[in-house]
GROMACS .gro file of C-alpha atoms in nm:
model
  361
    1MET     CA    1  13.183  14.968  10.567
    2PRO     CA    2  13.076  14.819  10.903
    3THR     CA    3  12.769  14.963  11.072
    4PRO     CA    4  12.791  15.100  11.427
    5ALA     CA    5  12.821  14.837  11.697
    6THR     CA    6  12.496  14.720  11.853
    7PRO     CA    7  12.492  14.747  12.235
    8VAL     CA    8  12.510  14.400  12.384
    9ALA     CA    9  12.550  14.250  12.727
   10SER     CA   10  12.907  14.216  12.848
   11ALA     CA   11  13.064  13.873  12.807
   12THR     CA   12  13.312  13.947  13.086
   13PRO     CA   13  13.358  13.675  13.348
   14ALA     CA   14  13.469  13.756  13.703
   15VAL     CA   15  13.845  13.719  13.660
   16PRO     CA   16  14.144  13.929  13.770
   17ALA     CA   17  14.235  14.225  13.555
   18ALA     CA   18  14.436  14.138  13.245
   19PRO     CA   19  14.801  14.242  13.232
   20THR     CA   20  14.891  14.559  13.048
   21ALA     CA   21  15.146  14.579  12.770
   22PRO     CA   22  15.506  14.646  12.873
   23ALA     CA   23  15.642  14.991  12.808
   24ALA     CA   24  15.763  15.022  12.449
   25PRO     CA   25  15.774  15.319  12.212
   26LEU     CA   26  15.480  15.328  11.974
   27THR     CA   27  15.689  15.471  11.690
   28PRO     CA   28  16.025  15.297  11.631
   29PRO     CA   29  16.323  15.535  11.656
   30PRO     CA   30  16.521  15.598  11.333
   31GLU     CA   31  16.790  15.342  11.418
   32ASP     CA   32  16.538  15.071  11.505
   33PRO     CA   33  16.581  14.774  11.266
   34SER     CA   34  16.206  14.718  11.258
   35ARG     CA   35  16.166  15.031  11.043
   36ALA     CA   36  16.337  14.872  10.744
   37ASP     CA   37  16.349  14.517  10.606
   38PRO     CA   38  16.573  14.372  10.878
   39ALA     CA   39  16.767  14.053  10.824
   40PRO     CA   40  16.571  13.786  11.011
   41GLY     CA   41  16.882  13.695  11.209
   42PRO     CA   42  17.004  13.354  11.322
   43ASP     CA   43  16.709  13.259  11.541
   44PHE     CA   44  16.430  13.026  11.437
   45VAL     CA   45  16.190  13.258  11.620
   46THR     CA   46  16.265  13.624  11.546
   47PRO     CA   47  16.332  13.837  11.858
   48VAL     CA   48  16.051  14.085  11.920
   49ASP     CA   49  16.285  14.383  11.878
   50HIS     CA   50  16.354  14.272  11.520
   51VAL     CA   51  15.994  14.211  11.414
   52PHE     CA   52  15.912  14.476  11.154
   53VAL     CA   53  15.652  14.747  11.222
   54ARG     CA   54  15.422  14.865  10.941
   55THR     CA   55  15.117  15.091  10.963
   56HIS     CA   56  14.922  15.313  10.721
   57LEU     CA   57  14.721  15.519  10.969
   58GLY     CA   58  14.956  15.566  11.263
   59LEU     CA   59  14.973  15.378  11.591
   60PRO     CA   60  14.678  15.430  11.825
   61GLU     CA   61  14.708  15.466  12.201
   62ILE     CA   62  14.467  15.224  12.368
   63ASP     CA   63  14.352  15.223  12.729
   64PRO     CA   64  14.339  14.855  12.830
   65ASP     CA   65  14.082  14.937  13.101
   66THR     CA   66  13.824  15.058  12.847
   67TRP     CA   67  13.915  14.851  12.538
   68THR     CA   68  13.658  14.600  12.415
   69LEU     CA   69  13.623  14.360  12.125
   70THR     CA   70  13.283  14.327  11.963
   71VAL     CA   71  13.159  14.047  11.738
   72ASP     CA   72  12.842  14.153  11.557
   73GLY     CA   73  12.669  14.185  11.220
   74LEU     CA   74  12.501  13.871  11.087
   75VAL     CA   75  12.524  13.670  11.408
   76GLU     CA   76  12.262  13.525  11.638
   77ARG     CA   77  12.438  13.629  11.958
   78PRO     CA   78  12.646  13.951  11.937
   79LEU     CA   79  12.941  13.956  12.176
   80ARG     CA   80  13.138  14.222  12.359
   81LEU     CA   81  13.446  14.116  12.553
   82ASP     CA   82  13.683  14.324  12.759
   83LEU     CA   83  14.050  14.240  12.798
   84ALA     CA   84  14.000  14.029  13.109
   85ALA     CA   85  13.745  13.817  12.923
   86VAL     CA   86  13.984  13.763  12.633
   87HIS     CA   87  14.267  13.657  12.863
   88ALA     CA   88  14.034  13.417  13.043
   89LEU     CA   89  13.971  13.216  12.725
   90PRO     CA   90  14.173  12.896  12.662
   91ARG     CA   91  14.518  12.976  12.522
   92GLU     CA   92  14.695  12.815  12.232
   93GLN     CA   93  15.036  12.860  12.067
   94LEU     CA   94  15.111  12.913  11.699
   95THR     CA   95  15.448  12.967  11.532
   96ALA     CA   96  15.413  13.116  11.185
   97VAL     CA   97  15.593  13.312  10.916
   98HIS     CA   98  15.490  13.678  10.916
   99GLU     CA   99  15.569  13.864  10.592
  100CYS     CA  100  15.489  14.218  10.478
  101PHE     CA  101  15.349  14.235  10.125
  102GLY     CA  102  15.517  14.570  10.068
  103SER     CA  103  15.376  14.905   9.964
  104PRO     CA  104  15.024  14.886   9.818
  105LEU     CA  105  15.133  15.163   9.580
  106ARG     CA  106  15.410  14.939   9.440
  107PRO     CA  107  15.269  14.584   9.453
  108ASP     CA  108  15.532  14.438   9.218
  109THR     CA  109  15.839  14.576   9.396
  110PRO     CA  110  16.044  14.295   9.553
  111THR     CA  111  16.057  14.310   9.932
  112ARG     CA  112  16.149  14.056  10.197
  113ALA     CA  113  16.044  14.201  10.531
  114VAL     CA  114  15.983  13.863  10.694
  115THR     CA  115  15.994  13.718  11.043
  116ASN     CA  116  15.891  13.402  11.226
  117VAL     CA  117  15.688  13.462  11.541
  118ALA     CA  118  15.559  13.241  11.825
  119TRP     CA  119  15.209  13.376  11.893
  120THR     CA  120  14.991  13.317  12.201
  121GLY     CA  121  14.615  13.352  12.176
  122LEU     CA  122  14.308  13.171  12.052
  123PRO     CA  123  14.142  13.070  11.724
  124LEU     CA  124  13.879  13.313  11.597
  125ALA     CA  125  13.657  13.007  11.550
  126LEU     CA  126  13.604  12.996  11.927
  127LEU     CA  127  13.431  13.336  11.923
  128LEU     CA  128  13.245  13.269  11.599
  129ASP     CA  129  13.098  12.953  11.749
  130ARG     CA  130  12.974  13.155  12.046
  131ALA     CA  131  12.830  13.427  11.824
  132ARG     CA  132  12.656  13.175  11.592
  133PRO     CA  133  12.678  13.314  11.236
  134LEU     CA  134  12.344  13.350  11.058
  135PRO     CA  135  12.285  13.163  10.729
  136GLY     CA  136  12.343  13.477  10.521
  137ALA     CA  137  12.692  13.544  10.660
  138ARG     CA  138  12.960  13.504  10.392
  139HIS     CA  139  13.243  13.734  10.497
  140VAL     CA  140  13.426  13.831  10.815
  141LEU     CA  141  13.543  14.191  10.850
  142LEU     CA  142  13.832  14.271  11.085
  143GLU     CA  143  13.862  14.633  11.200
  144GLY     CA  144  14.144  14.795  11.398
  145ALA     CA  145  14.152  15.097  11.626
  146ASP     CA  146  14.399  15.282  11.401
  147THR     CA  147  14.231  15.567  11.213
  148GLY     CA  148  14.346  15.852  10.993
  149SER     CA  149  14.412  15.954  10.633
  150PHE     CA  150  14.572  15.762  10.348
  151HIS     CA  151  14.622  15.848   9.982
  152GLY     CA  152  14.400  16.155  10.001
  153GLU     CA  153  14.108  15.996  10.186
  154ASP     CA  154  14.025  16.103  10.542
  155GLY     CA  155  13.842  15.931  10.825
  156LEU     CA  156  13.965  15.582  10.747
  157SER     CA  157  13.995  15.289  10.982
  158TYR     CA  158  14.210  14.991  10.897
  159LEU     CA  159  13.975  14.722  10.767
  160LYS     CA  160  14.029  14.383  10.603
  161ASP     CA  161  13.792  14.104  10.506
  162LEU     CA  162  13.813  13.729  10.458
  163PRO     CA  163  13.567  13.462  10.348
  164LEU     CA  164  13.383  13.315  10.646
  165GLY     CA  165  13.527  12.966  10.589
  166THR     CA  166  13.882  13.102  10.572
  167ALA     CA  167  13.831  13.303  10.889
  168TYR     CA  168  13.697  12.997  11.069
  169ASP     CA  169  13.991  12.782  10.964
  170ASP     CA  170  14.285  13.021  10.970
  171VAL     CA  171  14.246  13.338  11.178
  172PHE     CA  172  14.423  13.338  11.514
  173LEU     CA  173  14.368  13.616  11.768
  174ALA     CA  174  14.698  13.691  11.941
  175HIS     CA  175  14.759  13.873  12.269
  176GLY     CA  176  15.118  13.754  12.313
  177MET     CA  177  15.428  13.705  12.101
  178ASN     CA  178  15.744  13.511  12.180
  179GLY     CA  179  15.633  13.443  12.536
  180GLU     CA  180  15.561  13.802  12.638
  181PRO     CA  181  15.250  14.024  12.622
  182LEU     CA  182  15.186  14.185  12.287
  183ARG     CA  183  15.361  14.521  12.264
  184ALA     CA  184  15.177  14.840  12.176
  185ARG     CA  185  15.341  14.885  11.838
  186HIS     CA  186  15.270  14.522  11.744
  187GLY     CA  187  14.895  14.546  11.804
  188PHE     CA  188  14.828  14.546  12.180
  189PRO     CA  189  14.592  14.440  12.323
  190LEU     CA  190  14.476  14.202  12.049
  191ARG     CA  191  14.562  14.144  11.686
  192ALA     CA  192  14.469  13.904  11.411
  193VAL     CA  193  14.725  13.659  11.274
  194VAL     CA  194  14.650  13.480  10.948
  195PRO     CA  195  14.905  13.205  10.879
  196ARG     CA  196  14.998  13.152  10.515
  197MET     CA  197  14.874  13.502  10.428
  198PHE     CA  198  15.052  13.836  10.397
  199GLY     CA  199  15.068  14.062  10.700
  200THR     CA  200  14.824  14.312  10.549
  201ASN     CA  201  14.548  14.070  10.655
  202ALA     CA  202  14.677  14.052  11.013
  203VAL     CA  203  14.483  14.348  11.156
  204LYS     CA  204  14.647  14.505  11.463
  205TRP     CA  205  14.474  14.680  11.755
  206LEU     CA  206  14.165  14.472  11.677
  207THR     CA  207  13.840  14.619  11.812
  208ARG     CA  208  13.562  14.479  11.597
  209ILE     CA  209  13.472  14.165  11.403
  210VAL     CA  210  13.171  14.194  11.172
  211LEU     CA  211  12.997  13.916  10.980
  212SER     CA  212  12.850  14.033  10.651
  213ASP     CA  213  12.681  13.902  10.338
  214GLU     CA  214  12.914  14.099  10.108
  215ARG     CA  215  13.268  14.235  10.086
  216PRO     CA  216  13.314  14.597  10.197
  217ARG     CA  217  13.430  14.854   9.942
  218HIS     CA  218  13.717  15.020  10.125
  219MET     CA  219  14.063  15.167  10.068
  220PHE     CA  220  14.237  14.857  10.206
  221THR     CA  221  14.004  14.590  10.068
  222THR     CA  222  13.911  14.677   9.708
  223THR     CA  223  14.111  14.990   9.617
  224PHE     CA  224  14.456  14.877   9.732
  225TYR     CA  225  14.600  14.537   9.820
  226THR     CA  226  14.470  14.370   9.506
  227ARG     CA  227  14.680  14.220   9.227
  228ARG     CA  228  14.644  14.020   8.909
  229LEU     CA  229  14.814  13.684   8.946
  230PRO     CA  230  14.963  13.504   8.641
  231GLY     CA  231  14.684  13.346   8.439
  232ALA     CA  232  14.408  13.530   8.626
  233ASP     CA  233  14.137  13.722   8.439
  234ALA     CA  234  14.082  13.980   8.711
  235PRO     CA  235  14.257  14.127   9.015
  236THR     CA  236  14.225  13.933   9.339
  237PRO     CA  237  14.278  14.039   9.702
  238VAL     CA  238  14.633  14.016   9.834
  239ARG     CA  239  14.609  13.714  10.062
  240ALA     CA  240  14.812  13.396  10.004
  241LEU     CA  241  15.190  13.416  10.053
  242ASP     CA  242  15.418  13.378   9.754
  243VAL     CA  243  15.682  13.107   9.750
  244ASN     CA  244  15.995  13.289   9.861
  245SER     CA  245  16.345  13.263  10.008
  246LYS     CA  246  16.614  13.485  10.154
  247VAL     CA  247  16.990  13.432  10.176
  248LEU     CA  248  17.112  13.530  10.523
  249ALA     CA  249  17.475  13.426  10.508
  250PRO     CA  250  17.692  13.562  10.362
  251GLY     CA  251  17.533  13.900  10.418
  252PRO     CA  252  17.536  14.172  10.150
  253GLY     CA  253  17.887  14.311  10.108
  254ALA     CA  254  18.048  14.047  10.331
  255GLU     CA  255  18.425  13.995  10.302
  256LEU     CA  256  18.518  13.632  10.362
  257ALA     CA  257  18.838  13.432  10.384
  258PRO     CA  258  18.912  13.198  10.092
  259GLY     CA  259  18.814  12.835  10.130
  260THR     CA  260  18.478  12.673  10.189
  261VAL     CA  261  18.184  12.912  10.216
  262THR     CA  262  17.864  12.806  10.392
  263PHE     CA  263  17.548  12.956  10.244
  264ARG     CA  264  17.248  12.970  10.477
  265GLY     CA  265  16.902  13.120  10.464
  266ARG     CA  266  16.526  13.077  10.503
  267ALA     CA  267  16.247  12.967  10.270
  268TRP     CA  268  15.868  12.987  10.313
  269SER     CA  269  15.537  12.958  10.129
  270THR     CA  270  15.171  12.875  10.186
  271THR     CA  271  15.272  12.512  10.204
  272GLU     CA  272  15.597  12.327  10.265
  273VAL     CA  273  15.897  12.424  10.054
  274VAL     CA  274  16.024  12.098   9.907
  275ARG     CA  275  16.331  12.218   9.715
  276LEU     CA  276  16.577  12.503   9.753
  277ASP     CA  277  16.838  12.566   9.485
  278LEU     CA  278  17.135  12.802   9.490
  279SER     CA  279  17.321  12.948   9.196
  280VAL     CA  280  17.672  13.084   9.253
  281ASP     CA  281  17.811  13.342   9.010
  282GLY     CA  282  17.538  13.272   8.757
  283GLY     CA  283  17.622  12.902   8.741
  284PRO     CA  284  17.382  12.607   8.739
  285TRP     CA  285  17.127  12.563   9.016
  286GLU     CA  286  17.248  12.334   9.293
  287PRO     CA  287  17.016  12.174   9.551
  288ALA     CA  288  17.076  12.291   9.908
  289THR     CA  289  17.001  12.098  10.225
  290LEU     CA  290  16.652  12.204  10.335
  291ASP     CA  291  16.502  12.168  10.684
  292VAL     CA  292  16.168  11.988  10.698
  293ARG     CA  293  15.877  12.207  10.805
  294GLY     CA  294  15.699  12.094  11.119
  295ALA     CA  295  15.328  12.107  11.200
  296ASP     CA  296  15.325  12.489  11.230
  297PRO     CA  297  15.335  12.712  10.918
  298ALA     CA  298  15.686  12.833  11.001
  299TRP     CA  299  15.979  12.904  10.771
  300GLN     CA  300  16.247  12.649  10.682
  301GLY     CA  301  16.623  12.680  10.698
  302PHE     CA  302  16.856  12.584  10.412
  303SER     CA  303  17.233  12.549  10.372
  304LEU     CA  304  17.501  12.461  10.117
  305ARG     CA  305  17.880  12.441  10.149
  306ARG     CA  306  18.095  12.535   9.850
  307PRO     CA  307  18.464  12.615   9.795
  308LEU     CA  308  18.528  12.962   9.652
  309GLY     CA  309  18.846  13.144   9.554
  310PRO     CA  310  18.929  13.514   9.597
  311GLY     CA  311  18.723  13.771   9.412
  312PRO     CA  312  18.370  13.912   9.391
  313HIS     CA  313  18.087  13.660   9.399
  314THR     CA  314  17.708  13.641   9.396
  315VAL     CA  315  17.466  13.379   9.522
  316ARG     CA  316  17.098  13.347   9.431
  317SER     CA  317  16.831  13.137   9.603
  318ARG     CA  318  16.522  12.982   9.443
  319ALA     CA  319  16.248  12.798   9.634
  320THR     CA  320  15.993  12.546   9.507
  321ASP     CA  321  15.690  12.457   9.718
  322ARG     CA  322  15.478  12.143   9.738
  323SER     CA  323  15.212  12.288   9.508
  324GLY     CA  324  15.473  12.329   9.233
  325ARG     CA  325  15.520  12.704   9.256
  326VAL     CA  326  15.876  12.821   9.181
  327GLN     CA  327  16.029  13.158   9.260
  328PRO     CA  328  16.037  13.361   8.940
  329GLY     CA  329  16.327  13.554   8.790
  330PRO     CA  330  16.405  13.926   8.817
  331GLY     CA  331  16.116  14.171   8.796
  332ALA     CA  332  15.866  13.980   9.009
  333ARG     CA  333  15.767  14.074   9.363
  334ASN     CA  334  15.912  13.747   9.496
  335ALA     CA  335  16.202  13.726   9.249
  336VAL     CA  336  16.495  13.501   9.334
  337HIS     CA  337  16.703  13.660   9.608
  338GLU     CA  338  17.059  13.763   9.520
  339VAL     CA  339  17.346  13.861   9.752
  340ALA     CA  340  17.684  13.998   9.643
  341PHE     CA  341  17.993  13.938   9.857
  342THR     CA  342  18.371  13.912   9.825
  343VAL     CA  343  18.625  13.646   9.908
  344THR     CA  344  18.949  13.825   9.990
  345ARG     CA  345  19.297  13.678   9.981
  346ARG     CA  346  19.335  13.718  10.356
  347GLY     CA  347  18.973  13.761  10.459
  348ARG     CA  348  18.827  13.986  10.723
  349PRO     CA  349  18.578  13.766  10.906
  350GLY     CA  350  18.275  13.946  11.040
  351ARG     CA  351  18.278  14.247  10.808
  352GLY     CA  352  17.935  14.246  10.649
  353ALA     CA  353  17.881  13.883  10.743
  354ALA     CA  354  17.542  13.763  10.863
  355ALA     CA  355  17.500  13.544  11.167
  356THR     CA  356  17.449  13.174  11.108
  357PRO     CA  357  17.082  13.078  11.139
  358THR     CA  358  16.991  12.832  11.406
  359ARG     CA  359  16.736  12.560  11.365
  360ARG     CA  360  16.409  12.513  11.549
  361SER     CA  361  16.433  12.633  11.909
   0.00000   0.00000   0.00000
């Protein structure tokens, strides 16, 4: 566990006060799509209202006037920045897939809560360079302001860790999403984003960054969010995304007119997805048209047109990434995605149908 923060001089420059988060309920109402695994929708960048919300310890209320971020532990120059100081730093943009791993109590249960978000913020490397890690530093601990009880243990804070090299290369500190200030329930005033990793590593309501010579033993680092990958001798932390895909159109239970059906969806992985196959009604796998991934670690669209007659049908999607990983069959966490729908003799367009995804915006 991290030690108490060491008092340090403020790193706050003389700049105007940072903007506060717009009003938004901390806890999504029951009908809010972000409570479940919402369909990503047709947009290349998922609207903020449809970005899922997950938390283990509740959603903290943070006063932006008193919030600070500390960088300490095995560093030469500990830092403490207030919100104005963070907003005064150079800003960058990053569009990335954001996927929930699922319940840590059921790590093998398939789930596809996934979105694609345009983040605004800065690389963690900028602050690490200023803090100057000491030679013994090996790990970076990210701690949020959310505290509470989980699985019978009290007094927890949400804590994750990453190797120092990974944190330098990959962690992005976001204070905006999709062109607006970060909302309270999405981690205001600052959150971590770790492209190509599951959302459990993307600590929200970030308050402290600690450099350490060892991994912390903690509920969310070594007790939960570990899994044994195929061929591995021991459990490893839940970090790298699985290769995965999701059929968006037709939607589950859709009733379509007979004729040519257009299948559309999204695929994603730690690296570029290079092949996307569809199987209709248990038939052979057919290659779909797959969008090329750009420079950002965003998801990719796919599509396939196929004539279908009246009756019940199913379609399954299977992605293959550049490293050779292929979505497995039923029973795996990232098993091939299957959607059941019906082609009626007359068709009732719109009933149960999903919107057509758009390409890069």
